[in-house]
Short mmCIF file of C-alpha atoms in Angstrom, two decimals:
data_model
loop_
_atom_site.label_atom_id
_atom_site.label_comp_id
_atom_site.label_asym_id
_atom_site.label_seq_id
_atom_site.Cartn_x
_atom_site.Cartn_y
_atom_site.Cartn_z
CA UNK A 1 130.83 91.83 155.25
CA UNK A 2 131.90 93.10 152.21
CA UNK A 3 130.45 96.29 151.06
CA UNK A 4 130.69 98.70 147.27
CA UNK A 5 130.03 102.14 147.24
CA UNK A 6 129.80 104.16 143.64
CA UNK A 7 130.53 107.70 144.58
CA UNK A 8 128.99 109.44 141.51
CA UNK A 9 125.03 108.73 140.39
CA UNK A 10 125.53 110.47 137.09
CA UNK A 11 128.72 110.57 135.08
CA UNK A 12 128.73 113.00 131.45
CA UNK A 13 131.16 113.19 129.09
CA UNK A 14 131.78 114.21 125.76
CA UNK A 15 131.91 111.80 122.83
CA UNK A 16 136.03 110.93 122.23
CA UNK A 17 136.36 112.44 125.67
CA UNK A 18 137.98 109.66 128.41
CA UNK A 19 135.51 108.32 130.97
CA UNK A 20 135.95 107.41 134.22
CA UNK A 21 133.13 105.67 136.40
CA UNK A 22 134.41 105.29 140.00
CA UNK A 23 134.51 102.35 142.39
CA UNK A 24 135.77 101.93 146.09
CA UNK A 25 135.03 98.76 147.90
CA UNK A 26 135.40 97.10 151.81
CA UNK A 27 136.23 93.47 152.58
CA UNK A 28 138.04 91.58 155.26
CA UNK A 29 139.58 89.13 152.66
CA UNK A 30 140.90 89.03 149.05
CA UNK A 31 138.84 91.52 147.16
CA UNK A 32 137.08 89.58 143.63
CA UNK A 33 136.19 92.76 141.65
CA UNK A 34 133.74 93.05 138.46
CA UNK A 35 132.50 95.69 136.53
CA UNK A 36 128.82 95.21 134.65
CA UNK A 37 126.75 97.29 132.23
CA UNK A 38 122.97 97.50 132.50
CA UNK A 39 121.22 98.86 129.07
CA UNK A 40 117.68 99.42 129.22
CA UNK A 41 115.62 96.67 129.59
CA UNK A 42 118.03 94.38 129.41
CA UNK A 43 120.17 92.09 131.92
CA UNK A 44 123.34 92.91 133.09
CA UNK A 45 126.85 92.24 131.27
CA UNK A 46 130.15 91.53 132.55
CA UNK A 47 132.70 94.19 131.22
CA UNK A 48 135.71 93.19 133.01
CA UNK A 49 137.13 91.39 136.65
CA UNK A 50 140.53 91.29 138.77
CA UNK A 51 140.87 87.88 140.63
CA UNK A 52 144.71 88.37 141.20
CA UNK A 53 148.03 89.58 138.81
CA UNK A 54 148.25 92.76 137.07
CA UNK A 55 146.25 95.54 138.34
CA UNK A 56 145.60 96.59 135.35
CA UNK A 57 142.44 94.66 133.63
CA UNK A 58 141.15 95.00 130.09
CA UNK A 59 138.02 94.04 129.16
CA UNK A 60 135.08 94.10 126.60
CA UNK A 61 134.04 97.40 124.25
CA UNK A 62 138.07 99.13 125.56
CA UNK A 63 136.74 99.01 128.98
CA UNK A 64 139.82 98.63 131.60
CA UNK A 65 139.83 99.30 135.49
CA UNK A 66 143.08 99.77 137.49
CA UNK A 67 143.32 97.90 141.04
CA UNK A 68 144.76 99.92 143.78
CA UNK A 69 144.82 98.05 147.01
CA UNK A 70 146.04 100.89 149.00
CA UNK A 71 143.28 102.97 148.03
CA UNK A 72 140.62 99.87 148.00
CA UNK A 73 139.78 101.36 144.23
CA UNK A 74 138.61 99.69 141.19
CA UNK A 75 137.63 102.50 138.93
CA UNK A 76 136.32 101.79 135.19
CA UNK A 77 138.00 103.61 132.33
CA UNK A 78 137.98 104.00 128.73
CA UNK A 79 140.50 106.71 126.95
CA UNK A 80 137.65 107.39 124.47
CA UNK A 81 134.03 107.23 125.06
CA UNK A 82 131.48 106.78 122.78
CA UNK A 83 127.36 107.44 122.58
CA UNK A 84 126.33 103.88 122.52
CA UNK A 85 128.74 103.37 125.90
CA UNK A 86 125.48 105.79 127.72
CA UNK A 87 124.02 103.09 130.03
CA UNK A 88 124.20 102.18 133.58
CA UNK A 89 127.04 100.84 135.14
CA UNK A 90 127.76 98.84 138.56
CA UNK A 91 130.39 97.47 140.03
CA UNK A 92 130.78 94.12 142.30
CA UNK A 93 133.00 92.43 144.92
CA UNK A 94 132.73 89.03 146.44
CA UNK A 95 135.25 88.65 149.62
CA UNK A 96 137.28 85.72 148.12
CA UNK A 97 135.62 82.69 150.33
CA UNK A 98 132.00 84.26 150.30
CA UNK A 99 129.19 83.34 148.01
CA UNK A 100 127.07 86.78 147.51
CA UNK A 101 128.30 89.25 145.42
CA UNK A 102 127.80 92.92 146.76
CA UNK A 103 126.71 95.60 144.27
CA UNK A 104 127.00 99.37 144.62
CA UNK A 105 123.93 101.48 143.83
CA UNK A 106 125.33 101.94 140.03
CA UNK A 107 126.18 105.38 138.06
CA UNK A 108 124.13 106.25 135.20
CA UNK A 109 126.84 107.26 132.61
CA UNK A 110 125.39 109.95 129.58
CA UNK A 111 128.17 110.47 126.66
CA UNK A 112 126.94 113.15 124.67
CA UNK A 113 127.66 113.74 120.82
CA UNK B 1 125.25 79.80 122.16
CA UNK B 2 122.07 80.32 124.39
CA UNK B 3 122.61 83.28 127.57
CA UNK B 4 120.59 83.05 130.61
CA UNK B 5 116.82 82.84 130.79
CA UNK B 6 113.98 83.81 132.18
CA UNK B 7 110.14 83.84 132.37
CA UNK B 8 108.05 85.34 132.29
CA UNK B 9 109.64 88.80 131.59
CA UNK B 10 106.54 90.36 133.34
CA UNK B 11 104.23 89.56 135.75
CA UNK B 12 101.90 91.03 137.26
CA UNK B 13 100.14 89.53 140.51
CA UNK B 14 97.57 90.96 143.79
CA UNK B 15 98.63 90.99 147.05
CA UNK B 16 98.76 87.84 148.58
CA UNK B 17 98.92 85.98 145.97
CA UNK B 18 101.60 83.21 145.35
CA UNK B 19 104.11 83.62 142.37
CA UNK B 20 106.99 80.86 140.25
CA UNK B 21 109.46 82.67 138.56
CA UNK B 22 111.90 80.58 136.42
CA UNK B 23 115.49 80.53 135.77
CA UNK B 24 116.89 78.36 132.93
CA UNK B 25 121.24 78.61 132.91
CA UNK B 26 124.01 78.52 130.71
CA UNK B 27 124.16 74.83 129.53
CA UNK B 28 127.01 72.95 131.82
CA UNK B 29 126.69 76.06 134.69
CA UNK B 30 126.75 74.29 138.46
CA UNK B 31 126.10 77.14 140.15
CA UNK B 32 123.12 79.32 139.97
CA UNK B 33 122.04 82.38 141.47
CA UNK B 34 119.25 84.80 142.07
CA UNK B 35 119.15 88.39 143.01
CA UNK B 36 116.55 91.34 143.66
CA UNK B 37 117.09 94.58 142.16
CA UNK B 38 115.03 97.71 143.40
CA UNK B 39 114.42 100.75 141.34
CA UNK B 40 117.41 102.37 141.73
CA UNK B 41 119.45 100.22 143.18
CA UNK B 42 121.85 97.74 142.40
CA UNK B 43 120.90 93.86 143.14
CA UNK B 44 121.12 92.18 145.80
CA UNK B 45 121.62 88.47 146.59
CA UNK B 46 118.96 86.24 147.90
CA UNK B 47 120.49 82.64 147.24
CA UNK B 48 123.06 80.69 145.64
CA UNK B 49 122.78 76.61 144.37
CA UNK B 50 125.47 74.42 143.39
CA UNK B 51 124.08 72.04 141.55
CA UNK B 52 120.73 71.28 143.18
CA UNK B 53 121.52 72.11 146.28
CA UNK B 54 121.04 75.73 148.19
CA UNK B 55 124.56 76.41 149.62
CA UNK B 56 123.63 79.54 150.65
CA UNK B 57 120.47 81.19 151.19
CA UNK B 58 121.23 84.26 153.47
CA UNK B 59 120.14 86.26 151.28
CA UNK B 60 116.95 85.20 151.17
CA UNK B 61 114.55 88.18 152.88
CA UNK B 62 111.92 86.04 154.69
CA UNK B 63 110.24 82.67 154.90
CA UNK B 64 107.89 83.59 151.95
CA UNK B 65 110.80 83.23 149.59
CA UNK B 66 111.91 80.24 148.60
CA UNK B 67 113.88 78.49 145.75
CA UNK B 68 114.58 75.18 144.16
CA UNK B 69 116.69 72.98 141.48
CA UNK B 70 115.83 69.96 141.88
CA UNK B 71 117.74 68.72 138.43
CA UNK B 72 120.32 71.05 138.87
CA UNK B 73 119.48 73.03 136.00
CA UNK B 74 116.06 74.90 135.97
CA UNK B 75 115.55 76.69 139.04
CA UNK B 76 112.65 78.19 140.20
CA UNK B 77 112.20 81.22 142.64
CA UNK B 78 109.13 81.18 145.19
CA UNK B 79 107.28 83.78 146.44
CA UNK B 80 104.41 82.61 148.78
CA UNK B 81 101.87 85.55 150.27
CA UNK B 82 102.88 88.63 147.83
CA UNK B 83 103.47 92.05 149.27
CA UNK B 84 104.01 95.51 147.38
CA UNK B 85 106.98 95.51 148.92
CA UNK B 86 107.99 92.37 146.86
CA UNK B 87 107.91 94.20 143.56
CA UNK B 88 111.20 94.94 142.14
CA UNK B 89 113.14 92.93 138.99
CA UNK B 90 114.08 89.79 139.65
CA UNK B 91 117.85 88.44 138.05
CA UNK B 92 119.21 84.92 138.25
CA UNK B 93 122.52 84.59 136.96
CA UNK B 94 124.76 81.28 136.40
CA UNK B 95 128.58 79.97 136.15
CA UNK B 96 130.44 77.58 135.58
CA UNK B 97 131.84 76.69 139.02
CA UNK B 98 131.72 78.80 141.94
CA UNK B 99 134.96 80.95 142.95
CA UNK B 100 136.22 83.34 140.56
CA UNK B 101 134.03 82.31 137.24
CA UNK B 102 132.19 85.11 136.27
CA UNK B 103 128.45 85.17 137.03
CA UNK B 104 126.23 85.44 133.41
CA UNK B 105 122.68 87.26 134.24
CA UNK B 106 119.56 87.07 132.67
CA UNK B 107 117.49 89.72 131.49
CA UNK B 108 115.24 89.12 134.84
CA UNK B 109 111.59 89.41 135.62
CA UNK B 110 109.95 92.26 136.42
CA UNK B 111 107.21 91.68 139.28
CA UNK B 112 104.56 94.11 139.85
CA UNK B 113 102.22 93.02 143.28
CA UNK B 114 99.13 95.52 143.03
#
């Protein structure tokens, strides 16, 4: 079964500081990645995915995350963080024929002015 | 255009009590899900509809818990003799097809079981 672990429960960084929120995952198939934002009270939002192509995948508010096979990674980035980007973050895989999508346990991300 | 809802946003209920908690999709969205999340945790999946059928349901804890879409739109989520350990937020989340569309989520509904 596919499986997500989130190394990091708390991430802080410095306003106009890069971020990185980390992400290593485990299937036995093709790996469907996604990255989601939780803001208080509120429902999850899709940031960005990698289905297949470049390993390199942009997404909403500058988000991007790099796939790295070899190293099962799909860590979130952004080269410049900002206050309102303080929320909590999880990421997903589905093993490409399965129907459930595994979350990790999330990391609470704090940019501070 | 319209996200993902759901209702109520709260709800409160006793032990043993039995609970409906709706989903209402993305307009056009076959598939449908629902997930748990615990404090602290991320969610985790219970079941999974295309169109108003359950293709998957492993998810799904115990036979208390149970879900339907019977117009394969609306679905509602089923919990039948509530315990304490049932309270966590509830999400449901649509997309377009199954595969690689991305799954939308609701804002979910928080159940409390005294």
């Amino acid at each position: 079964a596919q499986s997500v672990a989130q190394p990091e429960d708390q991430v802080n960084v410095a306003e106009g500081n890069p971020l990185t929120v980390k992400c290593t995952y485990s299937v036995s198939g093709n790996p469907y990645l996604f990255w989601y934002v939780q803001y208080p009270n509120r429902g999850l939002q899709f940031l960005l995915k990698y289905i297949t192509g470049d390993n390199l995948v942009k997404g909403s508010y500058g988000f991007e995350a790099e796939f790295n096979k070899s190293q099962t990674s799909f860590h979130l980035k952004k080269p410049s963080a900002l206050v309102s980007d303080s929320a909590l973050y999880f990421c997903a895989v589905r093993d490409g024929g399965n129907n459930d999508m595994r979350f990790g346990a999330g990391t609470r991300l704090t940019v501070k002015p | 255009g319209a996200g993902v809802s759901q209702t109520p946003s709260n709800k409160v209920t006793e032990k043993g009590k039995y609970v409906e908690l709706r989903c209402d999709p993305i307009s056009g969205h076959t598939a449908l899900y629902w997930y748990r999340q615990s404090l602290g945790q991320g969610p985790e999946f219970l079941i999974y509809f295309q169109g108003t059928g359950a293709a998957d349901d492993s998810g799904l804890p115990n036979d208390r818990f149970f879900a339907v879409r019977p117009e394969g739109s609306v679905s509602t989520l089923k919990i039948q003799r509530t315990e304490r350990g049932d309270s966590a937020v509830y999400l449901c989340a649509s997309s377009l097809t199954r595969g690689t569309d991305t799954q939308y989520f609701g804002p979910g509904t928080r159940l409390t079981v005294l």
